[in-house]
PDB file of C-alpha atoms in Angstrom:
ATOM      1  CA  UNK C  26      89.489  99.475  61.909  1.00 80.00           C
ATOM      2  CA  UNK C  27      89.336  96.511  59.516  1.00 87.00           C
ATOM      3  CA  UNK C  28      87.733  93.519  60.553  1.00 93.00           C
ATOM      4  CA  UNK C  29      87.785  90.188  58.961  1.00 97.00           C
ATOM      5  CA  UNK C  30      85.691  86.996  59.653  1.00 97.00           C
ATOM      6  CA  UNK C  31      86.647  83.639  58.316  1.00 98.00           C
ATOM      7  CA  UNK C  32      84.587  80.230  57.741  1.00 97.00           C
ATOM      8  CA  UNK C  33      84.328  77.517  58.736  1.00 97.00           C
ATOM      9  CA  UNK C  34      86.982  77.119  61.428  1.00 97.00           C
ATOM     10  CA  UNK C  35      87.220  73.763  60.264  1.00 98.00           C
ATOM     11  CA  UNK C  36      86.656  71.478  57.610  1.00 98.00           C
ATOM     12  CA  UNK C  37      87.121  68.493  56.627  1.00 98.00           C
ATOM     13  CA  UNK C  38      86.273  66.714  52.796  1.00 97.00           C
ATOM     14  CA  UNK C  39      87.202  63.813  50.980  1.00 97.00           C
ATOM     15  CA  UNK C  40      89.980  63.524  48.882  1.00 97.00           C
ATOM     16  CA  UNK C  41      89.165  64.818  45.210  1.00 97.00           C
ATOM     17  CA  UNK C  42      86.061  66.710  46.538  1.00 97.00           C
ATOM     18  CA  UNK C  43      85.875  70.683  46.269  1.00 98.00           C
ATOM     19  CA  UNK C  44      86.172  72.805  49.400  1.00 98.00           C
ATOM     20  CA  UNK C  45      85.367  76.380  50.001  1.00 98.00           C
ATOM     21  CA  UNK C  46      86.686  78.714  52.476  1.00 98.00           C
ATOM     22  CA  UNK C  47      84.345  82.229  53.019  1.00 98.00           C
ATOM     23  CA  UNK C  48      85.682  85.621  54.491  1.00 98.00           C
ATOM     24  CA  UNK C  49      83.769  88.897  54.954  1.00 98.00           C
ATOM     25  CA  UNK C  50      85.560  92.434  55.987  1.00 97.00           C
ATOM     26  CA  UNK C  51      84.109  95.111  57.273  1.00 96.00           C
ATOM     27  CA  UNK C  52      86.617  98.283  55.456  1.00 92.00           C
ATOM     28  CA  UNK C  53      84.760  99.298  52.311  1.00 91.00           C
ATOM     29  CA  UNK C  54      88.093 100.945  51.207  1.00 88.00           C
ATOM     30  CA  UNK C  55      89.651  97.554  51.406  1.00 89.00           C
ATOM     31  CA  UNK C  56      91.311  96.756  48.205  1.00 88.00           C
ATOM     32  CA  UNK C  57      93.681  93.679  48.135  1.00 89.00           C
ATOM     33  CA  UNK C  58      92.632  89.916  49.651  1.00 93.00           C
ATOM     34  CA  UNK C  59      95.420  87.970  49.687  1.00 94.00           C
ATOM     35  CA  UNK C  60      94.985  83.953  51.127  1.00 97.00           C
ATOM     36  CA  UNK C  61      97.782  82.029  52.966  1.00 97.00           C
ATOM     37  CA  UNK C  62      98.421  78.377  53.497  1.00 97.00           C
ATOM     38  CA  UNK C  63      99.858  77.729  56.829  1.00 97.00           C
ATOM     39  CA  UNK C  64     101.738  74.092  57.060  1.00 95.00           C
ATOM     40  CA  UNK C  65     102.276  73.230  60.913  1.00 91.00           C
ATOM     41  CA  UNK C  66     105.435  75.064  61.939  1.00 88.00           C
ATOM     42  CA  UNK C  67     106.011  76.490  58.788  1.00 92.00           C
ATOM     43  CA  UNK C  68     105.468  80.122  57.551  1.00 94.00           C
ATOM     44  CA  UNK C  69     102.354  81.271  56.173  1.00 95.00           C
ATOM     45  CA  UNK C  70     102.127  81.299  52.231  1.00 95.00           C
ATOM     46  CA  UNK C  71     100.832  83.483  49.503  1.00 94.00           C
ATOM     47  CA  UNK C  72      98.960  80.975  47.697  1.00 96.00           C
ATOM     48  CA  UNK C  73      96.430  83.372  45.400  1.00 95.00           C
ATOM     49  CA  UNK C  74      95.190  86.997  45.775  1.00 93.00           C
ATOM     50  CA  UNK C  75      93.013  89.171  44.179  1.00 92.00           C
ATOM     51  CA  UNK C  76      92.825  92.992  44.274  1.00 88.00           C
ATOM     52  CA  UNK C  77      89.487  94.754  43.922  1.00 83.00           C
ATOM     53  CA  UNK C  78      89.596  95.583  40.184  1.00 81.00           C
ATOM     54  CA  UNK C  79      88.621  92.043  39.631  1.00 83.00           C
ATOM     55  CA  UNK C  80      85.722  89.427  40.583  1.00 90.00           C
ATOM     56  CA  UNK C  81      87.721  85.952  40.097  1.00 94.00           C
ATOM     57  CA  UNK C  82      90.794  84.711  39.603  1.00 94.00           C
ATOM     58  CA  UNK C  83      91.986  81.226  39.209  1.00 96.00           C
ATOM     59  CA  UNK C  84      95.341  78.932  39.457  1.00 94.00           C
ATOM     60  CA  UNK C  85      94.745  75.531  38.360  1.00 96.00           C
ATOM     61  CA  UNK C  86      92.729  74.365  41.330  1.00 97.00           C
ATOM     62  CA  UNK C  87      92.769  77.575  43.060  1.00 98.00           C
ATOM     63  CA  UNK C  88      90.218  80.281  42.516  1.00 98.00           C
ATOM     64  CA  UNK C  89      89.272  83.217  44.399  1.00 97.00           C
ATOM     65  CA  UNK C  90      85.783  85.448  44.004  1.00 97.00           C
ATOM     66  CA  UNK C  91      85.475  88.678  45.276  1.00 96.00           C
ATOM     67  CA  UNK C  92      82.405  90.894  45.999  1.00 95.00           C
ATOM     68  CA  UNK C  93      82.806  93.937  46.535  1.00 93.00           C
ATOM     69  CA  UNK C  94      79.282  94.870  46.949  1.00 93.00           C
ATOM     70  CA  UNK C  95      78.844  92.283  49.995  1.00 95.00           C
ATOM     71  CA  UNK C  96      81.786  92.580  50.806  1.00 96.00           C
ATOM     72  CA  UNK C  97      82.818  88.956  51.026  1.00 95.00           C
ATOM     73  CA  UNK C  98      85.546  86.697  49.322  1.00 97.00           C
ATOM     74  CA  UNK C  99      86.010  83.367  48.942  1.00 98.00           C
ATOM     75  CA  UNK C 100      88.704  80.591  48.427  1.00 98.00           C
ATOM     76  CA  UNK C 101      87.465  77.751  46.410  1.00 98.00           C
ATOM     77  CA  UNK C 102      89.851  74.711  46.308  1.00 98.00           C
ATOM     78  CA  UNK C 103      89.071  71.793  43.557  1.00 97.00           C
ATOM     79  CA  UNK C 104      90.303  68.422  43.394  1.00 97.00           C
ATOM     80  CA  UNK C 105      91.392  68.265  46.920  1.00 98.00           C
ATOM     81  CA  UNK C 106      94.532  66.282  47.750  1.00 97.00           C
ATOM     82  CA  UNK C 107      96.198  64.939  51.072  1.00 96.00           C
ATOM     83  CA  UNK C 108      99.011  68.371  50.749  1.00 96.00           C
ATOM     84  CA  UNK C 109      96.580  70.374  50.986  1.00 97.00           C
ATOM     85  CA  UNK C 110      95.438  70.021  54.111  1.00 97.00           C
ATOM     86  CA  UNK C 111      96.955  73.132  56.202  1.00 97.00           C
ATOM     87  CA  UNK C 112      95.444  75.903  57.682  1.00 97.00           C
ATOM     88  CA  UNK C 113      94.431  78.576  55.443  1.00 98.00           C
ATOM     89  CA  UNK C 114      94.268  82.330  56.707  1.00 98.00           C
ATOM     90  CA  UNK C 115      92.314  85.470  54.480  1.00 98.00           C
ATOM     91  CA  UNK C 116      93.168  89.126  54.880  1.00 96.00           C
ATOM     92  CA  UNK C 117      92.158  92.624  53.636  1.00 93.00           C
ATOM     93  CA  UNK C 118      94.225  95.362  52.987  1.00 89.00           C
ATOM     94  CA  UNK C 119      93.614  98.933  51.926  1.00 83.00           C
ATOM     95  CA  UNK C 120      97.337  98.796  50.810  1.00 71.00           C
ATOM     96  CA  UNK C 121      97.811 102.365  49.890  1.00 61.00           C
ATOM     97  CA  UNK C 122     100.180 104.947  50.810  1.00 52.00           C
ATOM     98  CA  UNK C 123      96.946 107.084  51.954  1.00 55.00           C
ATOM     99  CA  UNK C 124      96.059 104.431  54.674  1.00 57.00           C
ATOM    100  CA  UNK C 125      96.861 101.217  55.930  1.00 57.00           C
ATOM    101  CA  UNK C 126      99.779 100.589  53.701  1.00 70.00           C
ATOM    102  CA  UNK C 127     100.768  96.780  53.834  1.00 79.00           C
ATOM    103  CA  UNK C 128      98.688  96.351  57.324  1.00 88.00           C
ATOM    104  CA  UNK C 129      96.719  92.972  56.775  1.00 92.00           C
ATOM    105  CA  UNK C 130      94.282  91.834  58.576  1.00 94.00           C
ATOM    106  CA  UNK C 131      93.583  88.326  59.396  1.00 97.00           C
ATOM    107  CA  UNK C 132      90.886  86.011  59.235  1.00 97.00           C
ATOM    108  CA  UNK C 133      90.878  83.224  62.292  1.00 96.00           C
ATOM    109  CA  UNK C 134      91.816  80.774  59.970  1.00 97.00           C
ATOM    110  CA  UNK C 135      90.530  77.407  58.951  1.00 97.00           C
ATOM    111  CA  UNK C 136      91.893  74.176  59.422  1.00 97.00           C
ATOM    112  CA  UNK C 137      91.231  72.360  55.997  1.00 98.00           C
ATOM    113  CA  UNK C 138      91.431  68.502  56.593  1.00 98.00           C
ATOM    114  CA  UNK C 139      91.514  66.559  53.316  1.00 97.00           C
ATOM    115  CA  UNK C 140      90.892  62.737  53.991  1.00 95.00           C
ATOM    116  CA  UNK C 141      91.750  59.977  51.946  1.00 90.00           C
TER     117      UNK C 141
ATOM    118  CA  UNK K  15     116.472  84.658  44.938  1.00 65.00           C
ATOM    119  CA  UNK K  16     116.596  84.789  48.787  1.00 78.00           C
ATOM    120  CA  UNK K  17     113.469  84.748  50.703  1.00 92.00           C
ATOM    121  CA  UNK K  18     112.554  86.449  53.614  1.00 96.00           C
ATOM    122  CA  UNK K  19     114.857  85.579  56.547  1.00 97.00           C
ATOM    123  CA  UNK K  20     114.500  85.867  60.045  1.00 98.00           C
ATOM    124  CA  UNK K  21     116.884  85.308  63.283  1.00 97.00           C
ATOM    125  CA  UNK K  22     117.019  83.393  65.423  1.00 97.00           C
ATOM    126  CA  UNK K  23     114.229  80.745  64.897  1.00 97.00           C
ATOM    127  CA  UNK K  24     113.976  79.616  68.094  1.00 97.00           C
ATOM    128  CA  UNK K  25     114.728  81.466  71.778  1.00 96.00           C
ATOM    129  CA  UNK K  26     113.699  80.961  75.624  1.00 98.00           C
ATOM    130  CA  UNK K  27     113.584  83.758  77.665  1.00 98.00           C
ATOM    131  CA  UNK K  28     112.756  84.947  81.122  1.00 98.00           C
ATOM    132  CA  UNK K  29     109.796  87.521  82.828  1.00 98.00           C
ATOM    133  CA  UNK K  30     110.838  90.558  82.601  1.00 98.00           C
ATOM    134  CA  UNK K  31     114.077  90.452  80.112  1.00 98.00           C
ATOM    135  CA  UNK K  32     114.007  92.121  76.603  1.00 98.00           C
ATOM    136  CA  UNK K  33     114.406  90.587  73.284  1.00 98.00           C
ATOM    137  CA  UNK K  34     115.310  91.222  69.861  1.00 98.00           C
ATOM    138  CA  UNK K  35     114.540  89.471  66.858  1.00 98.00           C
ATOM    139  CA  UNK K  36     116.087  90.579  63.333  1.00 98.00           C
ATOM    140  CA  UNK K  37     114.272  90.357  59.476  1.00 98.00           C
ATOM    141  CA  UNK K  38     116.301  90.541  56.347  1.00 97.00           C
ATOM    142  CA  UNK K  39     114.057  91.362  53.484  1.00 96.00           C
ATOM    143  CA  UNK K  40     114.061  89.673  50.081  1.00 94.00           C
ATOM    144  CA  UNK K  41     115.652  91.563  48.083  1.00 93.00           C
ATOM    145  CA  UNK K  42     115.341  94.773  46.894  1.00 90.00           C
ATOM    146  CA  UNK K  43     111.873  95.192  48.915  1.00 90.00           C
ATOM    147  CA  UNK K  44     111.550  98.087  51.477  1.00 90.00           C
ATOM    148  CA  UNK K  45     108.448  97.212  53.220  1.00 91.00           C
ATOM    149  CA  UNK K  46     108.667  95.294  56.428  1.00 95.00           C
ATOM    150  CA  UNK K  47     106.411  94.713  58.350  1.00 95.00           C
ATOM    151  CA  UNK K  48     106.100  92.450  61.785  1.00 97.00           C
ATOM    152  CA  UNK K  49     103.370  90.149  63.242  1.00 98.00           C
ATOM    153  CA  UNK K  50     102.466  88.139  66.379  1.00 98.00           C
ATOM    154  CA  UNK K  51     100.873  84.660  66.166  1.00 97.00           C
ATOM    155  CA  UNK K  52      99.337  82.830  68.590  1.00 94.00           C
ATOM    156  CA  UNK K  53      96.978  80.385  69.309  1.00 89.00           C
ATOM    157  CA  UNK K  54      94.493  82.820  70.702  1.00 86.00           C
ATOM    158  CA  UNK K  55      94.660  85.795  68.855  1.00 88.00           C
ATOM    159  CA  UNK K  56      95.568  84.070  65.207  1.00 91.00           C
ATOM    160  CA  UNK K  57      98.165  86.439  63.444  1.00 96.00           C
ATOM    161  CA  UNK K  58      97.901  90.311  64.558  1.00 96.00           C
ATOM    162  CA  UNK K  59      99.776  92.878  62.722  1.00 96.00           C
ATOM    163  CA  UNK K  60     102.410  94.556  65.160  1.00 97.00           C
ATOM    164  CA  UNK K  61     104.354  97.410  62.891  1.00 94.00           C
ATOM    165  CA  UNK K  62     105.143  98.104  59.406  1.00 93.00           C
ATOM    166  CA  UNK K  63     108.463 100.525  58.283  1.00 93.00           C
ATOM    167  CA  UNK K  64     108.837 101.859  54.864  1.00 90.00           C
ATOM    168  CA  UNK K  65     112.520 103.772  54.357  1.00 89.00           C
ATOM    169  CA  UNK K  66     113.225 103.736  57.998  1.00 93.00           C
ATOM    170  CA  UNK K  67     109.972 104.822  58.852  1.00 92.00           C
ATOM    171  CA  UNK K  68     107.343 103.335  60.817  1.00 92.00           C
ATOM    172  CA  UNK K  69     104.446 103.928  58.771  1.00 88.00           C
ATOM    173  CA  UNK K  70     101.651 101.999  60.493  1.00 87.00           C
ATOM    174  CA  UNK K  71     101.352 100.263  64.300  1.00 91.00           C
ATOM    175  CA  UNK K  72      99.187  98.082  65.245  1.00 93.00           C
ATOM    176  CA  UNK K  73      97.568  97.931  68.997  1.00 93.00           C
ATOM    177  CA  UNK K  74      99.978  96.567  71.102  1.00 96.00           C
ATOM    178  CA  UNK K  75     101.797  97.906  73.822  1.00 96.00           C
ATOM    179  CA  UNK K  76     104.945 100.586  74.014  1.00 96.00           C
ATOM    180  CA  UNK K  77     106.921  97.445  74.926  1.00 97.00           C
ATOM    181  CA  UNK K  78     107.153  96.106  71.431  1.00 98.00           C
ATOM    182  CA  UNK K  79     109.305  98.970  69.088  1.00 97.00           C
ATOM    183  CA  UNK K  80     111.280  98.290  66.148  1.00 97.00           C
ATOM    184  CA  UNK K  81     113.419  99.960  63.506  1.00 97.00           C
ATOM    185  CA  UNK K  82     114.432 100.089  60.091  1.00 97.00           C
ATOM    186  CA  UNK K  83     117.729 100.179  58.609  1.00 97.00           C
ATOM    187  CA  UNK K  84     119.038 101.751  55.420  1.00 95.00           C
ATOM    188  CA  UNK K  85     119.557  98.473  54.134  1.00 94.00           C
ATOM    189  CA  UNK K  86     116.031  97.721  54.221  1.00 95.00           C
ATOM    190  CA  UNK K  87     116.681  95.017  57.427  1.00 97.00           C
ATOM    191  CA  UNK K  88     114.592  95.164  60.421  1.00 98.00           C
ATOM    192  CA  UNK K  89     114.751  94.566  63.972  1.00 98.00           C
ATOM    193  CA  UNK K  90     112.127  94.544  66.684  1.00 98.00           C
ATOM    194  CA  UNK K  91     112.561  94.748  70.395  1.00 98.00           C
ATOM    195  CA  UNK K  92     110.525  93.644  73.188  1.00 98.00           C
ATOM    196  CA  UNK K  93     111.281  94.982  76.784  1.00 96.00           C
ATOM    197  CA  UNK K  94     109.844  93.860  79.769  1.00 97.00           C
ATOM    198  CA  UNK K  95     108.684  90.266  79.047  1.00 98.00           C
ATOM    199  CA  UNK K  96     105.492  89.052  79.989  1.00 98.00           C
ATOM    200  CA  UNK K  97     104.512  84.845  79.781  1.00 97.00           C
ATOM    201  CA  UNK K  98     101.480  86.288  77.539  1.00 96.00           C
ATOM    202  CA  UNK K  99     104.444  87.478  75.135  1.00 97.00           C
ATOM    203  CA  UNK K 100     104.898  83.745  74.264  1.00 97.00           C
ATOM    204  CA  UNK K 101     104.613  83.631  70.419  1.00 97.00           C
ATOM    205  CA  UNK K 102     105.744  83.224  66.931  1.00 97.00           C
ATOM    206  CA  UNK K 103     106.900  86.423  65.393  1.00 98.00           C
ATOM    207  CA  UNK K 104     106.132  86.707  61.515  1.00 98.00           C
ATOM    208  CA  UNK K 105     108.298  89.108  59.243  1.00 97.00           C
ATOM    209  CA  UNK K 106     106.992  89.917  55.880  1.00 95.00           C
ATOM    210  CA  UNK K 107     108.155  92.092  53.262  1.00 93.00           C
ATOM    211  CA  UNK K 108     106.797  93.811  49.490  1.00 89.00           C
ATOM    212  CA  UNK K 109     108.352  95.730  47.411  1.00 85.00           C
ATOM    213  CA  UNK K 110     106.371  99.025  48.087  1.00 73.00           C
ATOM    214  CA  UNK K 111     103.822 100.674  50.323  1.00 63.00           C
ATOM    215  CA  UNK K 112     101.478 100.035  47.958  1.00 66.00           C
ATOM    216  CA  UNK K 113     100.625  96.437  48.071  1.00 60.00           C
ATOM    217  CA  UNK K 114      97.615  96.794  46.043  1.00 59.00           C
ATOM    218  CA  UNK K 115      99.265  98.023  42.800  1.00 60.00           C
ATOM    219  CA  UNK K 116      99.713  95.039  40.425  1.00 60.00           C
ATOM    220  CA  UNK K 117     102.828  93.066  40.829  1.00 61.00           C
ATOM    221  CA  UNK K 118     103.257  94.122  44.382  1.00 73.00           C
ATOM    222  CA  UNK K 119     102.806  91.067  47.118  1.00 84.00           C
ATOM    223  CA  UNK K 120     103.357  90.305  50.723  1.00 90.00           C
ATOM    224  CA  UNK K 121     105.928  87.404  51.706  1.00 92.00           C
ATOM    225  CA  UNK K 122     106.558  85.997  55.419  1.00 95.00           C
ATOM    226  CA  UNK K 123     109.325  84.555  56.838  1.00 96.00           C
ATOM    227  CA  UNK K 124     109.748  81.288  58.606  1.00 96.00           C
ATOM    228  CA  UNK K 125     109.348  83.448  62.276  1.00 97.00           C
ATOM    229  CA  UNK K 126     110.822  83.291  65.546  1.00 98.00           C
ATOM    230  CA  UNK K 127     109.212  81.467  67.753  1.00 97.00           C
ATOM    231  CA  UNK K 128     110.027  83.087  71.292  1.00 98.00           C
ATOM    232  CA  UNK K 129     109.152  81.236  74.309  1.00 98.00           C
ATOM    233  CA  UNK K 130     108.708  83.049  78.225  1.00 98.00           C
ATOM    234  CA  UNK K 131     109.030  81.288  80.881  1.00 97.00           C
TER     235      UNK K 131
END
């Protein structure tokens, strides 16, 4: 099955500094990488995705890259405030009807500390 | 538009009863699908039920079971507690099987958080 590895398991930056978060899966036929923010107690949310048709994809001071090739994605965060600190989860998906259909699977996480 | 919404938040139970925790979708999205989070094992994926059918399971034990209802709700059951069952319980929903096609995204609930003792 799929298998996803996230890092770092933790990290912590200065306020207004970048941070990126790095994922690799294992399932070549793997084809939607969605990222979560986690607030403590709270439920996880979608905060950017990308499916495979694409390389990047930015929100304001969100982006993720994707490639498929290595088969590694990453969440790069810019301009790093104090509400962003959270922990932040990747997954992989094959999200089809042919296999896995909405099945994600989880990085560990990383615990993003943003310091003022 | 309502998000996804799960009941109840918060429940103690004891070794060895069963419990059942219930999902309402957002709206108008037929895919649910349930997950376990805890400390140790981060967020594993437990079931997933497309028009009242389970379409995928994940690797946990005959214990854990749910169902679908024509109204897209879901419920899952677990029997037989165990302290290890201790957990928050994540339901998401989409809109279709195929979470891949454009448009189409995964959203969680707020969970139950279950405690054994």
């Amino acid at each position: 099955g799929e298998n996803v590895e996230q890092h770092p398991s933790t990290l912590s930056v200065q306020e207004g500094d970048s941070a990126v978060i790095k994922c690799t899966y294992s399932d070549s036929a793997s084809n939607y990488f969605p990222w979560y923010k986690q607030e403590l107690g709270k439920r996880p949310q979608l905060i950017i995705d990308i499916r495979s048709n694409v390389g990047e994809k930015k929100d304001q001071r969100i982006a993720v890259t994707l490639n498929k090739t290595a088969k590694h994605f990453s969440l790069h965060i810019t301009e790093t405030q104090p509400e962003d600190s959270a922990v932040y989860f990747c997954a992989a998906t094959r999200g089809g009807l042919t296999g896995g259909g909405n099945k994600l699977t989880f990085g560990t996480g990383t615990q993003l500390k943003v310091e003022l | 538009k309502a998000g996804v919404t799960q009941t109840p938040r918060y429940l103690i139970k004891t070794r060895g009863q069963q419990v059942t925790l219930s999902c309402s979708p957002i709206s108008g999205h037929r895919s649910v699908s349930w997950y376990q989070q805890t400390p140790g094992q981060g967020l594993q994926f437990l079931f997933e039920y497309f028009s009242e059918t389970q379409r995928n399971k994940g690797n946990f034990p005959g214990r854990f079971s749910g169902r679908q209802f024509s109204n897209s709700r879901s419920e899952m059951n677990v029997s037989t507690l165990e302290l290890g069952d201790s957990a928050l319980y994540l339901c998401a929903s989409s809109l279709a099987l195929q979470v891949s096609g454009s448009g189409n995204t995964i959203y969680f609930g707020e969970g139950s958080w279950l405690t054994v003792v």
